[in-house]
Amino acid sequence: RTLTFSMRHRALRTAAFLFPQKVLERIVYEDKYLSGSPDETCSLKECSFGIFVAKEIEEMGLPLPHSDLVRLSSMDFASYARALWRNYGSRDMKGSKGRMLLLLFQMSLRNPQPDTEFLRTLLSEMNRHALPRSLFLSIEALSIHRKRVGLDRFETVQTIVETGMKFFVSALVFEISGASWDDGNID
């Protein structure tokens, strides 16, 4: 029976919900669940992100560079994000465009010194394709990593954030006003 990365991701999330983090880390370490060859190991934190990326890529039908979780988790995510952008960025993703752009953004932020120009490009694409959820989640991730990214050098982010937030609020108001509530009490 084949275990997909989606199955592995769900199992890891379930285990994280059921067990305290320290217990889970000890079990993973002692039973060598996250190791490839004897000299290749992966921390729970590293493999958690690696399995998340693999699950997302697998579900979007894009190619994975490895089937080995340890190798996937130790790859250069920023380079892989750029390769995916170069090869699949202009394709119609059948409803997964926002998902792909958000994943590329998250992968790029894993780099110790993220490429701010690439991050700008991804934010602009989210804005251009009118993807408020992806834009909002990217801005949230950007705020978490603001010191490493150097937001003070990110002069166009304010414009993108303002435009994105206006679009997000407009879409939200449209959704609320378009809903048919019988009592009509929308404050």
Coordinates of N, CA and C in Angstrom, one line a residue:
R1 N 0.8 -1.2 0.0 CA 0.0 0.0 0.0 C 0.9 1.2 0.0
T2 N 0.6 2.2 -0.8 CA 1.4 3.4 -1.0 C 0.9 4.5 0.0
L3 N 1.8 5.0 0.7 CA 1.5 6.1 1.6 C 1.8 7.4 0.9
T4 N 0.8 8.3 0.7 CA 1.1 9.5 0.1 C 1.5 10.5 1.1
F5 N 2.1 11.7 0.6 CA 2.5 12.7 1.6 C 1.3 13.3 2.3
S6 N 0.1 13.3 1.7 CA -1.1 13.8 2.3 C -1.4 12.9 3.5
M7 N -1.3 11.6 3.4 CA -1.5 10.7 4.5 C -0.5 10.9 5.6
R8 N 0.7 11.1 5.2 CA 1.8 11.3 6.2 C 1.5 12.6 7.0
H9 N 1.1 13.6 6.2 CA 0.9 14.9 6.8 C -0.3 14.8 7.8
R10 N -1.4 14.2 7.4 CA -2.5 14.0 8.3 C -2.1 13.2 9.6
A11 N -1.3 12.2 9.4 CA -0.9 11.4 10.6 C 0.0 12.2 11.5
L12 N 0.9 13.0 10.9 CA 1.7 13.9 11.8 C 0.9 14.9 12.5
R13 N -0.1 15.5 11.8 CA -1.0 16.5 12.5 C -1.8 15.9 13.6
T14 N -2.3 14.7 13.4 CA -3.1 14.0 14.4 C -2.2 13.7 15.6
A15 N -1.0 13.2 15.3 CA 0.0 12.9 16.4 C 0.3 14.1 17.2
A16 N 0.5 15.3 16.5 CA 0.8 16.5 17.2 C -0.4 17.0 18.0
F17 N -1.6 16.6 17.6 CA -2.8 17.0 18.4 C -2.9 16.1 19.7
L18 N -2.5 14.8 19.5 CA -2.7 13.9 20.6 C -1.6 13.8 21.6
F19 N -0.4 14.1 21.2 CA 0.8 14.0 22.1 C 1.4 15.4 22.3
P20 N 2.0 15.6 23.5 CA 2.8 16.8 23.7 C 4.0 16.8 22.8
Q21 N 4.5 18.0 22.5 CA 5.6 18.1 21.5 C 6.8 17.3 21.9
K22 N 7.2 17.4 23.2 CA 8.4 16.7 23.7 C 8.3 15.2 23.6
V23 N 7.1 14.7 23.9 CA 6.9 13.3 23.7 C 7.0 12.9 22.3
L24 N 6.4 13.6 21.4 CA 6.4 13.3 20.0 C 7.8 13.4 19.4
E25 N 8.6 14.4 19.8 CA 10.0 14.5 19.4 C 10.8 13.3 19.9
R26 N 10.6 12.9 21.1 CA 11.3 11.7 21.7 C 11.0 10.4 20.9
I27 N 9.7 10.2 20.6 CA 9.3 9.0 19.9 C 9.9 9.0 18.5
V28 N 9.8 10.1 17.8 CA 10.4 10.3 16.5 C 11.9 10.0 16.5
Y29 N 12.6 10.5 17.5 CA 14.0 10.4 17.6 C 14.4 8.9 17.9
E30 N 13.8 8.4 19.0 CA 14.1 7.0 19.4 C 13.8 6.0 18.4
D31 N 12.7 6.1 17.7 CA 12.3 5.1 16.7 C 12.8 5.4 15.3
K32 N 13.5 6.5 15.2 CA 14.1 6.9 13.9 C 13.1 6.9 12.8
Y33 N 11.9 7.5 13.1 CA 10.9 7.7 12.1 C 11.3 8.6 11.0
L34 N 12.1 9.6 11.3 CA 12.5 10.6 10.3 C 13.9 10.6 10.0
S35 N 14.4 9.4 9.6 CA 15.7 9.2 9.2 C 15.8 8.4 7.9
G36 N 16.7 8.8 7.0 CA 16.9 8.0 5.8 C 18.0 7.0 6.0
S37 N 19.2 7.3 5.5 CA 20.3 6.4 5.8 C 20.8 6.7 7.2
P38 N 21.7 5.9 7.7 CA 22.2 6.1 9.1 C 22.7 7.5 9.4
D39 N 23.3 8.2 8.4 CA 23.9 9.5 8.6 C 22.9 10.6 8.2
E40 N 21.7 10.3 7.7 CA 20.7 11.3 7.3 C 19.6 11.3 8.3
T41 N 19.4 12.4 9.1 CA 18.3 12.5 10.0 C 17.7 13.9 9.8
C42 N 16.5 14.0 10.3 CA 15.7 15.2 10.1 C 15.0 15.5 11.4
S43 N 15.1 16.8 11.8 CA 14.3 17.1 13.0 C 12.8 17.1 12.7
L44 N 12.1 17.1 13.8 CA 10.6 17.1 13.6 C 10.2 18.4 13.0
K45 N 10.8 19.5 13.4 CA 10.4 20.8 12.8 C 10.7 20.9 11.3
E46 N 11.9 20.4 10.9 CA 12.3 20.4 9.5 C 11.4 19.5 8.7
C47 N 11.2 18.3 9.2 CA 10.4 17.3 8.4 C 8.9 17.7 8.4
S48 N 8.4 18.4 9.4 CA 7.1 18.9 9.4 C 6.8 19.9 8.2
F49 N 7.8 20.8 8.0 CA 7.6 21.7 6.8 C 7.8 20.9 5.5
G50 N 8.8 20.0 5.5 CA 9.0 19.3 4.3 C 7.8 18.4 3.9
I51 N 7.2 17.8 4.8 CA 6.0 17.0 4.5 C 4.8 17.9 4.1
F52 N 4.7 19.1 4.7 CA 3.7 20.0 4.3 C 3.9 20.4 2.8
V53 N 5.1 20.8 2.5 CA 5.4 21.2 1.1 C 5.1 20.1 0.2
A54 N 5.6 18.8 0.5 CA 5.4 17.7 -0.3 C 3.9 17.4 -0.5
K55 N 3.1 17.5 0.5 CA 1.6 17.3 0.5 C 1.0 18.3 -0.5
E56 N 1.4 19.6 -0.3 CA 0.8 20.6 -1.2 C 1.2 20.4 -2.7
I57 N 2.4 20.1 -2.9 CA 2.9 19.9 -4.3 C 2.2 18.7 -4.9
E58 N 2.1 17.6 -4.1 CA 1.4 16.4 -4.5 C 0.0 16.7 -4.9
E59 N -0.7 17.4 -4.0 CA -2.1 17.7 -4.2 C -2.4 18.6 -5.4
M60 N -1.4 19.4 -5.8 CA -1.6 20.3 -6.9 C -1.1 19.6 -8.2
G61 N -0.6 18.4 -8.1 CA -0.2 17.6 -9.3 C 1.1 18.1 -9.9
L62 N 1.9 18.7 -9.1 CA 3.2 19.2 -9.6 C 4.3 18.2 -9.2
P63 N 5.4 18.1 -9.9 CA 6.5 17.1 -9.6 C 7.2 17.4 -8.3
L64 N 7.6 16.4 -7.6 CA 8.4 16.5 -6.5 C 9.8 16.0 -6.9
P65 N 10.9 16.7 -6.4 CA 12.2 16.4 -6.8 C 12.7 15.1 -6.1
H66 N 12.1 14.7 -5.0 CA 12.5 13.4 -4.3 C 11.3 12.8 -3.7
S67 N 11.4 11.5 -3.5 CA 10.3 10.8 -2.8 C 10.7 10.5 -1.3
D68 N 12.0 10.8 -1.0 CA 12.5 10.6 0.3 C 12.3 11.9 1.2
L69 N 11.5 11.7 2.3 CA 11.2 12.8 3.1 C 12.4 13.6 3.7
V70 N 13.4 12.8 4.1 CA 14.6 13.5 4.7 C 15.2 14.4 3.6
R71 N 15.4 13.9 2.4 CA 16.0 14.7 1.4 C 15.1 15.9 1.0
L72 N 13.8 15.7 1.0 CA 12.9 16.8 0.7 C 13.0 17.9 1.7
S73 N 13.1 17.4 3.0 CA 13.1 18.4 4.1 C 14.4 19.2 4.2
S74 N 15.4 18.7 3.6 CA 16.7 19.4 3.7 C 17.1 20.1 2.4
M75 N 16.2 20.1 1.4 CA 16.5 20.8 0.2 C 16.4 22.3 0.3
D76 N 16.9 23.1 -0.6 CA 16.8 24.5 -0.6 C 15.4 24.9 -1.1
F77 N 14.5 25.2 -0.2 CA 13.2 25.5 -0.6 C 13.0 26.8 -1.4
A78 N 13.9 27.8 -1.2 CA 13.8 29.0 -2.0 C 14.2 28.7 -3.5
S79 N 15.2 27.9 -3.7 CA 15.5 27.5 -5.1 C 14.4 26.7 -5.8
Y80 N 13.8 25.8 -5.0 CA 12.7 25.0 -5.5 C 11.5 25.8 -5.8
A81 N 11.3 26.8 -5.0 CA 10.1 27.7 -5.2 C 10.4 28.5 -6.5
R82 N 11.6 29.0 -6.8 CA 11.9 29.7 -8.0 C 11.7 28.8 -9.2
A83 N 12.2 27.5 -9.1 CA 12.0 26.6 -10.2 C 10.5 26.3 -10.5
L84 N 9.7 26.1 -9.4 CA 8.3 25.9 -9.6 C 7.7 27.2 -10.3
W85 N 8.1 28.3 -9.9 CA 7.6 29.6 -10.4 C 7.9 29.7 -11.9
R86 N 9.2 29.4 -12.2 CA 9.7 29.5 -13.6 C 8.9 28.5 -14.5
N87 N 8.7 27.3 -14.0 CA 8.1 26.2 -14.8 C 6.5 26.2 -14.8
Y88 N 5.9 26.7 -13.7 CA 4.5 26.5 -13.6 C 3.8 27.8 -13.2
G89 N 4.5 28.9 -13.0 CA 3.9 30.2 -12.6 C 2.9 30.7 -13.6
S90 N 3.1 30.5 -14.8 CA 2.1 31.1 -15.8 C 1.0 30.2 -16.2
R91 N 1.0 29.0 -15.7 CA 0.0 28.0 -16.0 C -1.3 28.3 -15.2
D92 N -2.4 27.9 -15.9 CA -3.7 27.9 -15.1 C -3.7 26.7 -14.2
M93 N -3.8 27.0 -12.9 CA -3.8 25.9 -11.9 C -5.1 25.4 -11.5
K94 N -6.1 25.6 -12.3 CA -7.5 25.1 -12.0 C -7.9 25.3 -10.6
G95 N -7.9 26.6 -10.2 CA -8.4 26.9 -8.9 C -7.3 26.8 -7.8
S96 N -6.1 26.5 -8.1 CA -5.1 26.4 -7.1 C -4.0 27.4 -7.3
K97 N -4.3 28.5 -8.0 CA -3.3 29.5 -8.2 C -2.9 30.2 -6.9
G98 N -3.9 30.6 -6.1 CA -3.6 31.2 -4.8 C -2.8 30.2 -3.9
R99 N -3.2 29.0 -3.9 CA -2.5 28.0 -3.1 C -1.1 27.8 -3.5
M100 N -0.8 27.8 -4.8 CA 0.6 27.7 -5.3 C 1.4 29.0 -4.9
L101 N 0.8 30.1 -5.2 CA 1.5 31.4 -4.8 C 1.9 31.5 -3.4
L102 N 0.9 31.1 -2.5 CA 1.1 31.1 -1.1 C 2.2 30.1 -0.7
L103 N 2.2 28.9 -1.3 CA 3.2 27.9 -1.0 C 4.6 28.5 -1.4
L104 N 4.7 29.0 -2.6 CA 6.0 29.6 -3.0 C 6.5 30.7 -2.1
F105 N 5.5 31.5 -1.6 CA 5.9 32.6 -0.7 C 6.4 32.0 0.6
Q106 N 5.7 31.0 1.2 CA 6.2 30.3 2.4 C 7.5 29.6 2.2
M107 N 7.7 29.0 1.1 CA 9.0 28.3 0.8 C 10.1 29.4 0.7
S108 N 9.9 30.5 0.1 CA 10.9 31.5 0.0 C 11.3 32.1 1.3
L109 N 10.3 32.2 2.2 CA 10.6 32.8 3.5 C 11.5 31.8 4.4
R110 N 11.7 30.6 4.0 CA 12.5 29.6 4.7 C 14.0 29.9 4.5
N111 N 14.3 30.7 3.5 CA 15.7 31.1 3.3 C 16.2 32.0 4.3
P112 N 17.4 31.9 4.9 CA 17.9 32.8 5.9 C 17.8 34.3 5.4
Q113 N 18.1 34.5 4.2 CA 18.0 35.9 3.6 C 17.1 35.8 2.4
P114 N 15.8 35.9 2.6 CA 14.8 35.8 1.5 C 15.0 36.8 0.4
D115 N 14.8 36.4 -0.8 CA 14.9 37.3 -2.0 C 13.6 38.2 -2.0
T116 N 13.8 39.4 -1.6 CA 12.7 40.4 -1.5 C 12.1 40.7 -2.8
E117 N 12.8 40.6 -3.9 CA 12.3 40.9 -5.2 C 11.3 39.8 -5.6
F118 N 11.7 38.5 -5.3 CA 10.8 37.4 -5.6 C 9.5 37.5 -4.8
L119 N 9.7 37.9 -3.5 CA 8.5 38.0 -2.6 C 7.6 39.1 -3.1
R120 N 8.2 40.2 -3.6 CA 7.4 41.3 -4.2 C 6.6 40.8 -5.4
T121 N 7.3 40.0 -6.3 CA 6.6 39.5 -7.4 C 5.4 38.6 -7.1
L122 N 5.6 37.7 -6.1 CA 4.5 36.8 -5.6 C 3.4 37.6 -5.1
L123 N 3.7 38.6 -4.2 CA 2.6 39.5 -3.7 C 1.8 40.2 -4.8
S124 N 2.6 40.7 -5.8 CA 1.9 41.4 -6.9 C 1.0 40.5 -7.7
E125 N 1.5 39.2 -7.9 CA 0.7 38.2 -8.6 C -0.6 37.9 -7.8
M126 N -0.5 37.8 -6.5 CA -1.7 37.5 -5.7 C -2.7 38.7 -5.9
N127 N -2.1 39.9 -5.9 CA -3.0 41.1 -6.0 C -3.6 41.1 -7.4
R128 N -2.8 40.8 -8.4 CA -3.3 40.9 -9.8 C -4.3 39.8 -10.1
H129 N -4.2 38.7 -9.5 CA -5.2 37.6 -9.7 C -6.4 37.7 -8.7
A130 N -6.4 38.7 -7.9 CA -7.5 39.0 -6.9 C -7.6 37.7 -6.0
L131 N -6.6 37.4 -5.3 CA -6.5 36.3 -4.3 C -6.4 36.8 -2.9
P132 N -7.5 37.4 -2.3 CA -7.4 38.0 -1.0 C -6.9 37.1 0.1
R133 N -7.3 35.9 0.1 CA -7.0 35.0 1.2 C -5.5 34.7 1.2
S134 N -5.0 34.4 0.0 CA -3.5 34.1 -0.2 C -2.7 35.4 0.2
L135 N -3.2 36.5 -0.3 CA -2.5 37.8 0.0 C -2.5 38.0 1.5
F136 N -3.6 37.8 2.1 CA -3.7 38.1 3.6 C -2.8 37.1 4.3
L137 N -2.7 35.9 4.0 CA -1.9 34.9 4.7 C -0.4 35.2 4.4
S138 N -0.1 35.7 3.2 CA 1.3 36.0 2.9 C 1.7 37.2 3.7
I139 N 0.9 38.2 3.8 CA 1.2 39.4 4.6 C 1.4 39.0 6.0
E140 N 0.6 38.1 6.5 CA 0.8 37.6 7.9 C 2.1 36.9 8.1
A141 N 2.5 36.1 7.1 CA 3.8 35.4 7.2 C 4.9 36.4 7.1
L142 N 4.7 37.4 6.3 CA 5.7 38.5 6.1 C 5.9 39.2 7.4
S143 N 4.8 39.5 8.1 CA 4.9 40.3 9.4 C 5.7 39.4 10.4
I144 N 5.5 38.1 10.4 CA 6.2 37.2 11.3 C 7.7 37.3 11.1
H145 N 8.1 37.3 9.8 CA 9.5 37.3 9.5 C 10.1 38.6 9.1
R146 N 9.4 39.7 9.5 CA 9.8 41.0 9.1 C 11.2 41.4 9.3
K147 N 11.8 41.0 10.4 CA 13.2 41.4 10.7 C 14.2 40.7 9.8
R148 N 13.9 39.5 9.5 CA 14.8 38.7 8.6 C 14.7 39.2 7.2
V149 N 13.5 39.5 6.8 CA 13.2 40.0 5.4 C 13.7 41.4 5.3
G150 N 13.7 42.2 6.3 CA 14.1 43.6 6.2 C 13.0 44.5 5.6
L151 N 11.8 44.5 6.3 CA 10.7 45.2 5.8 C 10.9 46.7 5.6
D152 N 11.9 47.2 6.3 CA 12.2 48.7 6.1 C 12.8 48.9 4.7
R153 N 13.3 47.9 4.0 CA 13.8 48.0 2.7 C 12.7 47.6 1.7
F154 N 11.5 47.2 2.2 CA 10.4 46.7 1.4 C 9.5 47.8 1.1
E155 N 9.9 48.8 0.3 CA 9.1 50.0 0.1 C 7.8 49.8 -0.6
T156 N 7.7 48.8 -1.5 CA 6.4 48.6 -2.2 C 5.4 47.8 -1.4
V157 N 5.9 47.2 -0.3 CA 4.9 46.4 0.5 C 3.8 47.2 1.0
Q158 N 4.0 48.4 1.5 CA 2.9 49.2 2.0 C 1.8 49.4 0.9
T159 N 2.2 49.7 -0.3 CA 1.3 49.8 -1.4 C 0.5 48.6 -1.7
I160 N 1.2 47.4 -1.7 CA 0.6 46.1 -2.0 C -0.3 45.8 -0.8
V161 N 0.1 46.0 0.4 CA -0.7 45.7 1.6 C -2.0 46.5 1.5
E162 N -1.8 47.8 1.3 CA -3.0 48.7 1.3 C -4.0 48.2 0.2
T163 N -3.5 48.0 -1.0 CA -4.3 47.5 -2.1 C -5.0 46.2 -1.8
G164 N -4.2 45.3 -1.3 CA -4.7 44.0 -1.0 C -5.7 44.0 0.1
M165 N -5.5 44.8 1.1 CA -6.5 44.9 2.2 C -7.8 45.6 1.8
K166 N -7.6 46.6 0.9 CA -8.9 47.2 0.3 C -9.7 46.1 -0.4
F167 N -8.9 45.4 -1.2 CA -9.6 44.3 -2.0 C -10.2 43.3 -1.1
F168 N -9.5 42.9 -0.1 CA -9.9 41.9 0.9 C -11.2 42.3 1.6
V169 N -11.2 43.6 2.1 CA -12.4 44.1 2.8 C -13.5 44.3 1.8
S170 N -13.3 44.7 0.6 CA -14.3 44.8 -0.4 C -15.0 43.4 -0.7
A171 N -14.1 42.4 -0.9 CA -14.6 41.1 -1.1 C -15.4 40.6 0.1
L172 N -15.0 40.9 1.3 CA -15.7 40.4 2.5 C -17.0 41.1 2.6
V173 N -17.1 42.4 2.4 CA -18.3 43.2 2.4 C -19.3 42.7 1.3
F174 N -18.8 42.4 0.2 CA -19.6 41.8 -0.9 C -20.2 40.5 -0.5
E175 N -19.4 39.6 0.1 CA -19.9 38.3 0.5 C -21.0 38.5 1.6
I176 N -20.8 39.4 2.5 CA -21.7 39.6 3.6 C -23.0 40.2 3.1
S177 N -22.9 41.2 2.2 CA -24.1 41.8 1.7 C -24.8 40.9 0.7
G178 N -24.1 40.0 0.0 CA -24.7 39.1 -0.9 C -25.4 38.0 -0.2
A179 N -25.2 37.7 1.0 CA -25.8 36.6 1.7 C -27.3 37.0 2.0
S180 N -28.1 36.0 1.9 CA -29.6 36.3 2.2 C -29.9 35.8 3.6
W181 N -29.9 36.8 4.5 CA -30.3 36.5 5.8 C -31.7 36.9 6.0
D182 N -32.5 36.0 6.6 CA -33.9 36.3 6.7 C -34.3 37.4 7.7
D183 N -33.5 37.5 8.8 CA -33.8 38.6 9.7 C -33.3 39.9 9.3
G184 N -32.4 40.0 8.4 CA -31.9 41.3 7.9 C -31.1 42.1 8.9
N185 N -30.6 41.5 10.0 CA -29.8 42.2 11.0 C -28.4 42.0 10.8
I186 N -27.8 42.9 9.9 CA -26.4 42.9 9.6 C -25.9 44.2 10.1
D187 N -25.1 44.2 11.2 CA -24.6 45.5 11.7 C -23.1 45.5 11.5

